[in-house]
CSV table of C-alpha atoms and ligand atoms in Angstrom, one decimal:
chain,number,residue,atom,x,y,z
Q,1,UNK,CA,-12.6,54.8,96.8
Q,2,UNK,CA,-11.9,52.8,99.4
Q,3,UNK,CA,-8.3,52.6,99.6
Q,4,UNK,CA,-5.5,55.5,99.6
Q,5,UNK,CA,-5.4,56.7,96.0
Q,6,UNK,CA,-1.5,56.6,96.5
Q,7,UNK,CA,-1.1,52.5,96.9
Q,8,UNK,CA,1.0,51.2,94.1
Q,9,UNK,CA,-0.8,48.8,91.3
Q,10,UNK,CA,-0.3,45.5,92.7
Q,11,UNK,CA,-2.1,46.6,96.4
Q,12,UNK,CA,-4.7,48.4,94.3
Q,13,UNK,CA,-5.6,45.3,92.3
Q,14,UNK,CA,-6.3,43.3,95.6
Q,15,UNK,CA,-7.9,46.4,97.6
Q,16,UNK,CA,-9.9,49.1,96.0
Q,17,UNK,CA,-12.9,49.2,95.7
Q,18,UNK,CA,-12.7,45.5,97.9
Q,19,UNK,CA,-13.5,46.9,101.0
Q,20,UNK,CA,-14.9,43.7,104.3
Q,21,UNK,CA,-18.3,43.3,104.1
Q,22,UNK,CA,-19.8,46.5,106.5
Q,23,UNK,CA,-22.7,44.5,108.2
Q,24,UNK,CA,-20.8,41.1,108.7
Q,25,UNK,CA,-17.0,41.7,107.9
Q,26,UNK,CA,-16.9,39.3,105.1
Q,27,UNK,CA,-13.2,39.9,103.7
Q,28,UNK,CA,-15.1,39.6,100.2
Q,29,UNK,CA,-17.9,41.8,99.5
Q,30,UNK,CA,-21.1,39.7,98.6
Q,31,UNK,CA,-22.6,39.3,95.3
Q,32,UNK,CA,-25.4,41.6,95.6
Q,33,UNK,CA,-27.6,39.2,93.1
Q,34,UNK,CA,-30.5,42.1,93.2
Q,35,UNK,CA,-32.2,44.4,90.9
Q,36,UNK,CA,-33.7,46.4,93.0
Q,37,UNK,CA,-33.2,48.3,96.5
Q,38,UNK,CA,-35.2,49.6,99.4
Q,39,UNK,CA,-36.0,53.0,99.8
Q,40,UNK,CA,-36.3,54.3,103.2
Q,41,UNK,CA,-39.2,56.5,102.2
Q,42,UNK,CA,-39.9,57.8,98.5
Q,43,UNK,CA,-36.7,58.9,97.3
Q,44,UNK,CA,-34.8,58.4,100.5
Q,45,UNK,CA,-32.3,55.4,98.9
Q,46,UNK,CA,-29.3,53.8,101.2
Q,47,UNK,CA,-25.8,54.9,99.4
Q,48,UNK,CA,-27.8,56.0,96.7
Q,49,UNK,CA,-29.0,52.5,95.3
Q,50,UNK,CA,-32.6,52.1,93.9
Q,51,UNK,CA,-33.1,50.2,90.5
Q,52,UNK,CA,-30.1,48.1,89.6
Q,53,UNK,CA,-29.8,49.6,85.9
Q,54,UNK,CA,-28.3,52.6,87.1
Q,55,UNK,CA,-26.0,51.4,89.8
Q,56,UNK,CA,-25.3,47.8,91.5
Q,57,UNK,CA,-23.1,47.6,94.9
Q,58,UNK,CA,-21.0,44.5,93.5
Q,59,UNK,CA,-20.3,46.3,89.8
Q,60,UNK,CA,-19.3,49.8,92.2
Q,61,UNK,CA,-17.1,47.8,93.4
Q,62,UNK,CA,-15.7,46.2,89.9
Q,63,UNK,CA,-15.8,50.1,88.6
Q,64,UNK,CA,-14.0,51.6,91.0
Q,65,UNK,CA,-11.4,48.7,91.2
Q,66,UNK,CA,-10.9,49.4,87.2
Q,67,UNK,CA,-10.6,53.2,87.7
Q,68,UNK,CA,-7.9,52.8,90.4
Q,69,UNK,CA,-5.8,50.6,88.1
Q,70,UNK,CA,-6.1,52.7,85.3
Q,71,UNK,CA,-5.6,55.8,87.4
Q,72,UNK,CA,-8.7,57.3,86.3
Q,73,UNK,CA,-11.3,59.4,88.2
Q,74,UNK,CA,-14.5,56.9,86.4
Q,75,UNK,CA,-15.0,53.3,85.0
Q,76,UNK,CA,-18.4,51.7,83.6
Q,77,UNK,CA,-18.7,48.3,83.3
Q,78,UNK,CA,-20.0,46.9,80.5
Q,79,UNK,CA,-22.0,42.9,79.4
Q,80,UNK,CA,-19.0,42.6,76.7
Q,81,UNK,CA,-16.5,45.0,75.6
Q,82,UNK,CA,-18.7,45.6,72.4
Q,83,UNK,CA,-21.6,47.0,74.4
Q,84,UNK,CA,-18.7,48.8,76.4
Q,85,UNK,CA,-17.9,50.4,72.6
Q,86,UNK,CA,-21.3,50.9,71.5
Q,87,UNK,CA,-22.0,52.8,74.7
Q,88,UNK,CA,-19.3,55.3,74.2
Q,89,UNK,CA,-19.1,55.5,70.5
Q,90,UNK,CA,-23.1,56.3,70.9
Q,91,UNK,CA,-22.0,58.8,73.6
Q,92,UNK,CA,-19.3,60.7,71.4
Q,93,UNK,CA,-20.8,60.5,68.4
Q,94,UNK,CA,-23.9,61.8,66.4
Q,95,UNK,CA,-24.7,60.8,62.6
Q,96,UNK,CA,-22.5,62.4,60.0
Q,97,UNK,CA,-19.8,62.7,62.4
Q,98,UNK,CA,-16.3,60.3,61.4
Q,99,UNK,CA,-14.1,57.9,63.2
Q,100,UNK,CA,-10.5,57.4,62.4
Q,101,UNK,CA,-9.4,53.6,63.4
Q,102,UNK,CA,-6.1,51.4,62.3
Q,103,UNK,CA,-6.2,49.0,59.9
Q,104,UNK,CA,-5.4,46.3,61.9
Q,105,UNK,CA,-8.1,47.2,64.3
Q,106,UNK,CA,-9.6,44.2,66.3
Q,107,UNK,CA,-12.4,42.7,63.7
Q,108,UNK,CA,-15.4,43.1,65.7
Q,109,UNK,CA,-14.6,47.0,66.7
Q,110,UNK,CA,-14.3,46.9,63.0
Q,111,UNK,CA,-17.9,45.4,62.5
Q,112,UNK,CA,-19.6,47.7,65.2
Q,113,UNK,CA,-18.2,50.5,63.6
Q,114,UNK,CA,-18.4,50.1,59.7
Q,115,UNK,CA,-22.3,48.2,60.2
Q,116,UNK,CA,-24.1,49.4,62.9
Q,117,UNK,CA,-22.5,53.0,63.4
Q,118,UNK,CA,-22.2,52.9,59.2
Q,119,UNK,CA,-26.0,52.6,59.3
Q,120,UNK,CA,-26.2,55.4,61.4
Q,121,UNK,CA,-24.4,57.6,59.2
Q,122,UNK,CA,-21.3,57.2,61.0
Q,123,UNK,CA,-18.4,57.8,58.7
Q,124,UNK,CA,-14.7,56.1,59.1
Q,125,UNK,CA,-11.4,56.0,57.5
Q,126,UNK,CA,-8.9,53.3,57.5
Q,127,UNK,CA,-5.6,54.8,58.2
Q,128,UNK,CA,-1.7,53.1,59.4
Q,129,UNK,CA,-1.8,54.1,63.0
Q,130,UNK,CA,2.5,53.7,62.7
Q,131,UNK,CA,2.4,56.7,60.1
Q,132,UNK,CA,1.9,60.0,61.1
Q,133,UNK,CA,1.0,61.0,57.5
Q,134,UNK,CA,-1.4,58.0,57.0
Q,135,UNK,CA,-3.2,59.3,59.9
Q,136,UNK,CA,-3.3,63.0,59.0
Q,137,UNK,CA,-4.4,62.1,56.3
Q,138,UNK,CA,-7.4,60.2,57.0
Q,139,UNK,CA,-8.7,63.2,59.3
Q,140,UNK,CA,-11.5,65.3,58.5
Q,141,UNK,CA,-13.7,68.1,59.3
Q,142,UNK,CA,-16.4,65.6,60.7
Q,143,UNK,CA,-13.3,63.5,62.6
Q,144,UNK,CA,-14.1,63.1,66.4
Q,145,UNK,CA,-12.3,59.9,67.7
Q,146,UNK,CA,-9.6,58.6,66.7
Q,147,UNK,CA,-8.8,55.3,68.1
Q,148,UNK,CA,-6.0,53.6,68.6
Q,149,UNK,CA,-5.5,49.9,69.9
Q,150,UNK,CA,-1.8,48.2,71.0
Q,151,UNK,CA,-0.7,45.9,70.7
Q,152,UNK,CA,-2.6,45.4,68.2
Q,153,UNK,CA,-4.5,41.7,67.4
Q,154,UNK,CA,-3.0,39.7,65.5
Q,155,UNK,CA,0.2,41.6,64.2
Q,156,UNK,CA,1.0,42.6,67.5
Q,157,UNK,CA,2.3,46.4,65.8
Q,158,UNK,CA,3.0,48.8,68.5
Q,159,UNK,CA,1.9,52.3,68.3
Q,160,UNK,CA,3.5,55.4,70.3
Q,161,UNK,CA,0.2,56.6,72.7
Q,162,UNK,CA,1.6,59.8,73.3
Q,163,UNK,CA,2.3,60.9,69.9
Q,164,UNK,CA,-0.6,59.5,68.6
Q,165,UNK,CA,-2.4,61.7,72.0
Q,166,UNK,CA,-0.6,64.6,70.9
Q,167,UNK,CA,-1.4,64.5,67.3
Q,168,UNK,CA,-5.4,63.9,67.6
Q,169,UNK,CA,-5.8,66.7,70.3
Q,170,UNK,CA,-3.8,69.1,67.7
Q,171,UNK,CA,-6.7,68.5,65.7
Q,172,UNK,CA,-9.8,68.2,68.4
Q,173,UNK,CA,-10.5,64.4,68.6
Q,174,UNK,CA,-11.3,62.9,72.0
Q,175,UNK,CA,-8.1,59.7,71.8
Q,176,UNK,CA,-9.4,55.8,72.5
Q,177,UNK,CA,-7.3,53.4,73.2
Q,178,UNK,CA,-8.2,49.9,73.5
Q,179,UNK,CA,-6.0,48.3,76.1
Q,180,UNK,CA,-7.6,44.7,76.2
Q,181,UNK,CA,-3.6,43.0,74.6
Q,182,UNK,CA,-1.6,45.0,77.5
Q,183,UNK,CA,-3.9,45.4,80.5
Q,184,UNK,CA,-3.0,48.1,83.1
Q,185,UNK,CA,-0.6,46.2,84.4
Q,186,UNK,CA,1.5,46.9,81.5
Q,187,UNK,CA,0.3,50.1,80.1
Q,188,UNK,CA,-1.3,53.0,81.2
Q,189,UNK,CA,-2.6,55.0,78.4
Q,190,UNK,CA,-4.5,57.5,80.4
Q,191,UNK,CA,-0.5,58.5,81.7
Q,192,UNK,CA,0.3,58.9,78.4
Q,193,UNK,CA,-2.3,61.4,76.9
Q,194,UNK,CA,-5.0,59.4,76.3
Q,195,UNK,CA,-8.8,60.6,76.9
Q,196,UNK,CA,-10.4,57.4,77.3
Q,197,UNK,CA,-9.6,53.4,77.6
Q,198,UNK,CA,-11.5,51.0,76.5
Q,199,UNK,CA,-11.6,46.8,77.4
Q,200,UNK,CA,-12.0,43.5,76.5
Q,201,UNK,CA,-12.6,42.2,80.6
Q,202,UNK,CA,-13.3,38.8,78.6
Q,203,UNK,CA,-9.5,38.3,78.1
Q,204,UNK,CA,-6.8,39.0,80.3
Q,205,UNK,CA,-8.8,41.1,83.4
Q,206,UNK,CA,-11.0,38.4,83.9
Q,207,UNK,CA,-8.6,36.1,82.9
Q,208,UNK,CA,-9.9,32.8,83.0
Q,209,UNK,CA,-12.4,32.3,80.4
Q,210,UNK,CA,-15.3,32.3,82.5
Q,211,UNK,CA,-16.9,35.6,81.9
Q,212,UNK,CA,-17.7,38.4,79.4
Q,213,UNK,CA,-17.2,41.5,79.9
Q,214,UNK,CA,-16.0,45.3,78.4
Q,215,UNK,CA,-14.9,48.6,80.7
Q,216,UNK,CA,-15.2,52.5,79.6
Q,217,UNK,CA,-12.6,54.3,81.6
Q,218,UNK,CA,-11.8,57.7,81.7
Q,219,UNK,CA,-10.9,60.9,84.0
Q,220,UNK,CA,-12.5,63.3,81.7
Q,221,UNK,CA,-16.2,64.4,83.3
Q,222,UNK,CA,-17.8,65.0,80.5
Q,223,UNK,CA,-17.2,61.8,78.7
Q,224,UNK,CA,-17.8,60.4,81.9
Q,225,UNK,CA,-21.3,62.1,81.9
Q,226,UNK,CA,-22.1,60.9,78.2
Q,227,UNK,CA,-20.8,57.1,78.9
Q,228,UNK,CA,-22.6,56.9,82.7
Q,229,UNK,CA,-25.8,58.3,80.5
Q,230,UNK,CA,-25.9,55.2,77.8
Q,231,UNK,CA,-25.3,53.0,80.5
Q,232,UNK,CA,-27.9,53.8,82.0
Q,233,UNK,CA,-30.5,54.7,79.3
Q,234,UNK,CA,-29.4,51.3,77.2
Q,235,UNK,CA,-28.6,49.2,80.0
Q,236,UNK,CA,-25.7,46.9,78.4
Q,237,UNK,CA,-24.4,46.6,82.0
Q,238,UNK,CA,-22.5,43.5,83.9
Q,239,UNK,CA,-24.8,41.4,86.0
Q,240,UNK,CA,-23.5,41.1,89.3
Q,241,UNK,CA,-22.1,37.7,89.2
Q,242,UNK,CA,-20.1,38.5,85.8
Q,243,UNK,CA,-19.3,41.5,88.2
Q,244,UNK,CA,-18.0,39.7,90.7
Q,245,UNK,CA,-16.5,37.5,88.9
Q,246,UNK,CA,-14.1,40.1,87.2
Q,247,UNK,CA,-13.2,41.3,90.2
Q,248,UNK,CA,-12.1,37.8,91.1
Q,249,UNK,CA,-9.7,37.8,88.5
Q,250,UNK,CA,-8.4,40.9,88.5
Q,251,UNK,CA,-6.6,41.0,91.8
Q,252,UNK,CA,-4.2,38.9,90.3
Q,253,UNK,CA,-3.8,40.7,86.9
Q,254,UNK,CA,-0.6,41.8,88.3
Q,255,UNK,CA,1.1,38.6,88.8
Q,256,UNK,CA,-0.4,36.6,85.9
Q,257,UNK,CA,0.6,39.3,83.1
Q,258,UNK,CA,4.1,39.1,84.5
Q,259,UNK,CA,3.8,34.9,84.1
Q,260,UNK,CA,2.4,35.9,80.8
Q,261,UNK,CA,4.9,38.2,79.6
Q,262,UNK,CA,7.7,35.3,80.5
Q,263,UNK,CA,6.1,32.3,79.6
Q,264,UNK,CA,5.6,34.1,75.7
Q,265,UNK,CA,9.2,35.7,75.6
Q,266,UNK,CA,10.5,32.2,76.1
Q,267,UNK,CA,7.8,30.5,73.6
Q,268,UNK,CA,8.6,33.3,71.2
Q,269,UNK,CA,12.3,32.8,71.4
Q,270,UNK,CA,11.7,28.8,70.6
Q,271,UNK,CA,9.2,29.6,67.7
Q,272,UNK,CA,12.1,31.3,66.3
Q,273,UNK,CA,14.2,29.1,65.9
Q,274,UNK,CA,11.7,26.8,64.2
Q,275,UNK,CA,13.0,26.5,60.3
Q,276,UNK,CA,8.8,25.8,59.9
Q,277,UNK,CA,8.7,29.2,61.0
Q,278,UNK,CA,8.9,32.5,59.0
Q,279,UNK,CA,8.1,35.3,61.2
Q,280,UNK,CA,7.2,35.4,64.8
Q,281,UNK,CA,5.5,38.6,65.8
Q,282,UNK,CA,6.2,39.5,69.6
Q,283,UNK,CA,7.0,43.3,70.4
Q,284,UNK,CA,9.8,42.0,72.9
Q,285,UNK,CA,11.6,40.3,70.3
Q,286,UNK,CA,14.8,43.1,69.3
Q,287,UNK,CA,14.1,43.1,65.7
Q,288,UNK,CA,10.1,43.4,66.1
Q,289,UNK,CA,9.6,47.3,64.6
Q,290,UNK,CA,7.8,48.6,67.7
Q,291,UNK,CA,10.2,46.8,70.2
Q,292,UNK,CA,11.4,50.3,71.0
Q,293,UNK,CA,8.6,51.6,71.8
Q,294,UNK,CA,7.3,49.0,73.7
Q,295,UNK,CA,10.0,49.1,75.9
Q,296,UNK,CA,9.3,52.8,76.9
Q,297,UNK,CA,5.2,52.9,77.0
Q,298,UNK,CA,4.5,49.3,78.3
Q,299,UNK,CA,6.0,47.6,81.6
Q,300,UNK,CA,6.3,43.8,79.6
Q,301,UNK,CA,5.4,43.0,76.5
Q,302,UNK,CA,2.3,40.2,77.2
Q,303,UNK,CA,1.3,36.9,76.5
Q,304,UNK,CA,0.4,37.2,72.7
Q,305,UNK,CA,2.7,35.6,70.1
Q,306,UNK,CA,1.8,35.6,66.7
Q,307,UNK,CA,3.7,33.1,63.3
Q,308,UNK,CA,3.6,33.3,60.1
Q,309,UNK,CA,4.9,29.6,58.7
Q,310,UNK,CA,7.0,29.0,55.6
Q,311,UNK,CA,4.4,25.8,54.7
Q,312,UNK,CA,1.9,28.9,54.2
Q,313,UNK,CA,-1.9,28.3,55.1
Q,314,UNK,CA,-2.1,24.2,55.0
Q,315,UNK,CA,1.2,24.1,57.4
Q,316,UNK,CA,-0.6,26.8,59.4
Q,317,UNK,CA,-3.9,24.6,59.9
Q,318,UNK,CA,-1.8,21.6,60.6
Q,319,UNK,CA,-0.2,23.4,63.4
Q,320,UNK,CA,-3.5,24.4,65.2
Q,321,UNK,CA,-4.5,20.7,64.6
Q,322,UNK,CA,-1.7,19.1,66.1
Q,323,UNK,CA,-1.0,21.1,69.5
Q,324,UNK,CA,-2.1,19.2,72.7
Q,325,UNK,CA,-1.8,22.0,75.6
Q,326,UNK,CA,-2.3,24.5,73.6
Q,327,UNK,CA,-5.8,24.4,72.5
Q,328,UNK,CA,-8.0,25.2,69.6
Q,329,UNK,CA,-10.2,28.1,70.6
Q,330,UNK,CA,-11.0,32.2,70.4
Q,331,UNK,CA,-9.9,34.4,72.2
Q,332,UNK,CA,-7.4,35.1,74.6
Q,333,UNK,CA,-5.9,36.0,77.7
Q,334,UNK,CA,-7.2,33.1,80.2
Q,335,UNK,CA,-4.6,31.4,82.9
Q,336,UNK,CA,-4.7,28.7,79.4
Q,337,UNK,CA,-3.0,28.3,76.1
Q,338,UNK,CA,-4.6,29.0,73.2
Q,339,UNK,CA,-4.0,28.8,69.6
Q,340,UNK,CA,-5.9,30.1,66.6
Q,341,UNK,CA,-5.9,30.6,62.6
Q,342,UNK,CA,-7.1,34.0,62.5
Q,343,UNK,CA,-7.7,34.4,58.9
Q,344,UNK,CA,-10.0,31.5,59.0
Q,345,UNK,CA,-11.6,32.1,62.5
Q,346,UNK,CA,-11.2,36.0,64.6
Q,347,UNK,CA,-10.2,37.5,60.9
Q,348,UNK,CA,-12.8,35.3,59.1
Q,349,UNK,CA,-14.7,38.4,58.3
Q,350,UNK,CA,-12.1,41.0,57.3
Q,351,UNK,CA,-10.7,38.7,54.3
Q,352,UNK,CA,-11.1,40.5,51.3
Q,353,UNK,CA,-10.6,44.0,52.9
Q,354,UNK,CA,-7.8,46.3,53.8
Q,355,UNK,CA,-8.1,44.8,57.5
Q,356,UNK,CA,-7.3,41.4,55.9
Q,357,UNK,CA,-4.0,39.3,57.9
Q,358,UNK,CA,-2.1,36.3,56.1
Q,359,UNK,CA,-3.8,33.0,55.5
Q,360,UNK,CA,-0.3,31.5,57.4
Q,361,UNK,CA,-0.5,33.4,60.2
Q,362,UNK,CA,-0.8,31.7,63.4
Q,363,UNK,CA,-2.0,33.5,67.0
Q,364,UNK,CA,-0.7,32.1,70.1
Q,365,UNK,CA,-2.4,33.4,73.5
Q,366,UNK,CA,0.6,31.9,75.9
Q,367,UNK,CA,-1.2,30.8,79.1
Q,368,UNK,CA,1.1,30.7,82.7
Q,369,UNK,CA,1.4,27.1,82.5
Q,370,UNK,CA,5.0,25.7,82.8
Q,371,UNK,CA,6.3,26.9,79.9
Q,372,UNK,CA,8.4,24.1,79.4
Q,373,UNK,CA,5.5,22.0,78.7
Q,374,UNK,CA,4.6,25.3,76.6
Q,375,UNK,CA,7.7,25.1,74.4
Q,376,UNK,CA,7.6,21.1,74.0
Q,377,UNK,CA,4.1,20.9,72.6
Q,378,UNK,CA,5.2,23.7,70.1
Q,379,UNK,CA,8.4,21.6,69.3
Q,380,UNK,CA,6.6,18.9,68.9
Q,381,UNK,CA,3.4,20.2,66.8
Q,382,UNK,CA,5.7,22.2,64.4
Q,383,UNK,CA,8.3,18.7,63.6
Q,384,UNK,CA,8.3,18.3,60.1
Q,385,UNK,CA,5.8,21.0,59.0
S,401,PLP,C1,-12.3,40.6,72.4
S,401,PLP,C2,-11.9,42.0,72.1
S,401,PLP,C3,-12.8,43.0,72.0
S,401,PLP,C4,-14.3,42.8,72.2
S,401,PLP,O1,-14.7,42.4,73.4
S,401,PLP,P1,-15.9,41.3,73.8
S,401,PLP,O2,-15.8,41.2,75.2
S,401,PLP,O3,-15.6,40.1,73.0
S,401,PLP,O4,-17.1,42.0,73.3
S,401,PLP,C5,-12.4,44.3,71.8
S,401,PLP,N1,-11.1,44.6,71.6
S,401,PLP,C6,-10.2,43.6,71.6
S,401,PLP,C7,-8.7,44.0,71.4
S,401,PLP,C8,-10.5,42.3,71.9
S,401,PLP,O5,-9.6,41.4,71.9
């Protein structure tokens, strides 16, 4: 760590693990674009650097900027936030052992776990992370993880971390949550009882749609152990530009999710009153049925908005087709609008199961432009739908 463990989150997202160049005094530490290192004699390595699988200077530095902001003691970085899943699900988990997950649980954690950990004799149950009995009951003798994602994507439900922390340790399960719709910026689910946090660093920590990327993070030592291992003996690691590049972005996670959280509290507010509008979805919205808790575990309520529209699945394609700023694309969380048709594009592959969201359901990622250009190309897009 390279800065005072005590710095509050906006000085940690510009400082740790950011520390001038020590050869030159670049203010920005170098992309160290290498794979290998030189040793100084056979097994005499400089700060512990020798094959790049195991350990590269410029993701250090993108690992121990992602512990600090998650207030953890250990962060590995991952190609995607899949491999970041695979690598600790792989670590947790042996075959014949069970997985507890929501069912709105984002569709490819879904895949990775009913597919490739399903082939591996992993067992899951689909349970309603807002019900304390739908969850019990779900658990079994085999249960080890149960994991927990909120906001959740698309519905944007809100689950209670620390009850949910509370209830899986009274029965022995190591507590995921996958942070990717918040961001420590605006939750910290370690704080709240959680063992371990996992990422998306494709959406709002990178931020700008340039790079993939996924993050295990956790203060526990033996998790820690079992992640660093797969890392290492699989090797879905960041290269060191993607690296680099996510450390880019996040220095100014801080301001942007605050742009974020303001820019979609005012576009959620116009969607409302939209008569081609049902429902919107947004957790800072009064009447949404997590706003309460939102309000106590998160610091804002983010940049995703979700619809539903009373002209039902054609009015809902129409809408997608007809936006200008907002654009047409997956996924989320870049410095740009986006707008999708989940059921038809992120969702495509959960229709037909109990993870299925409506056909008229629109997803909004609300970028920090002005909003007022936000709010007019909405206006404007939903006239006469
Ligand atoms: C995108 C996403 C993932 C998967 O991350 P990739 O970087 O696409 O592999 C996991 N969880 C959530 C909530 C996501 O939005």
């Amino acid at each position: 760590m390279t800065t005072a463990p005590d710095r509050r989150f906006a000085t940690l997202a510009i400082h740790a693990g950011q520390s001038p160049d020590a050869t030159t005094g670049a203010i920005i530490p170098p992309i160290f674009q290498s794979s290998t290192h030189v040793q100084d004699g056979v097994g005499v390595m400089r700060e512990g650097y020798e094959y790049n699988r195991s350990a590269n200077p410029t993701r250090t530095s993108l690992q121990e900027q992602l512990a600090a902001l998650e207030g953890a003691d250990h962060a590995f970085s991952f190609a995607s936030g899949l491999a970041a899943e695979d690598a600790l699900l792989r670590g947790l988990l042996t075959p014949g052992d069970h997985i507890v997950i929501g069912n709105d649980v984002y569709g490819g954690t879904y895949r990775l776990i009913n597919r490739v950990f399903g082939a591996w004799g992993v067992e899951h149950s689909v349970v309603d992370l807002t019900d304390a009995a739908s969850v019990e009951a779900g658990i079994t003798e085999r249960s080890r993880i149960l994991w927990v994602e909120t906001p959740s994507n698309p519905l944007l439900s809100v689950v209670d971390i620390a009850a949910l922390a509370e209830l899986g340790h009274r029965h022995g399960l190591v507590v995921v949550v996958d942070n990717t719709f918040a961001t420590p910026a605006l939750q910290q689910p370690l704080a709240l009882g959680a063992d371990v946090v996992v990422h998306s660093t494709t959406k709002y920590i990178g931020g700008h749609s340039d790079v993939l990327g996924g993050a295990v993070v956790t203060s526990d030592a033996d998790i820690a152990e079992k992640v660093g291992f797969q890392q290492f003996a699989v090797g879905g690691v960041s290269a060191p530009m993607d690296a680099w590049l996510t450390t880019r972005g996040l220095k100014t996670l801080d301001v942007r999710m605050r742009r974020h959280s303001e820019n979609a509290a005012r576009v959620a507010e116009a969607l409302g009153q939209s008569p081609a509008v049902e429902r919107v979805y947004y957790p800072g919205l009064a009447d949404h049925p997590g706003h309460a808790i939102a309000a106590r575990q998160m610091r804002g309520f983010g940049g995703m908005v979700s619809v539903t529209l009373t002209g039902g699945p054609e009015a809902a394609a129409a809408l997608v087709a007809r936006t200008r700023v907002f654009q047409l694309a997956e996924s989320l969380g870049g410095v740009e609008s986006l707008i999708s048709l989940p059921a038809r594009m992120t969702h495509a592959s959960v229709v037909g199961t109990e993870l299925e969201v409506p056909a008229n359901l629109v997803r909004l990622s609300v970028g920090i432009e002005d909003v007022d250009d936000l709010v007019e190309d909405l206006t404007a897009a939903l006239a006469g739908l």
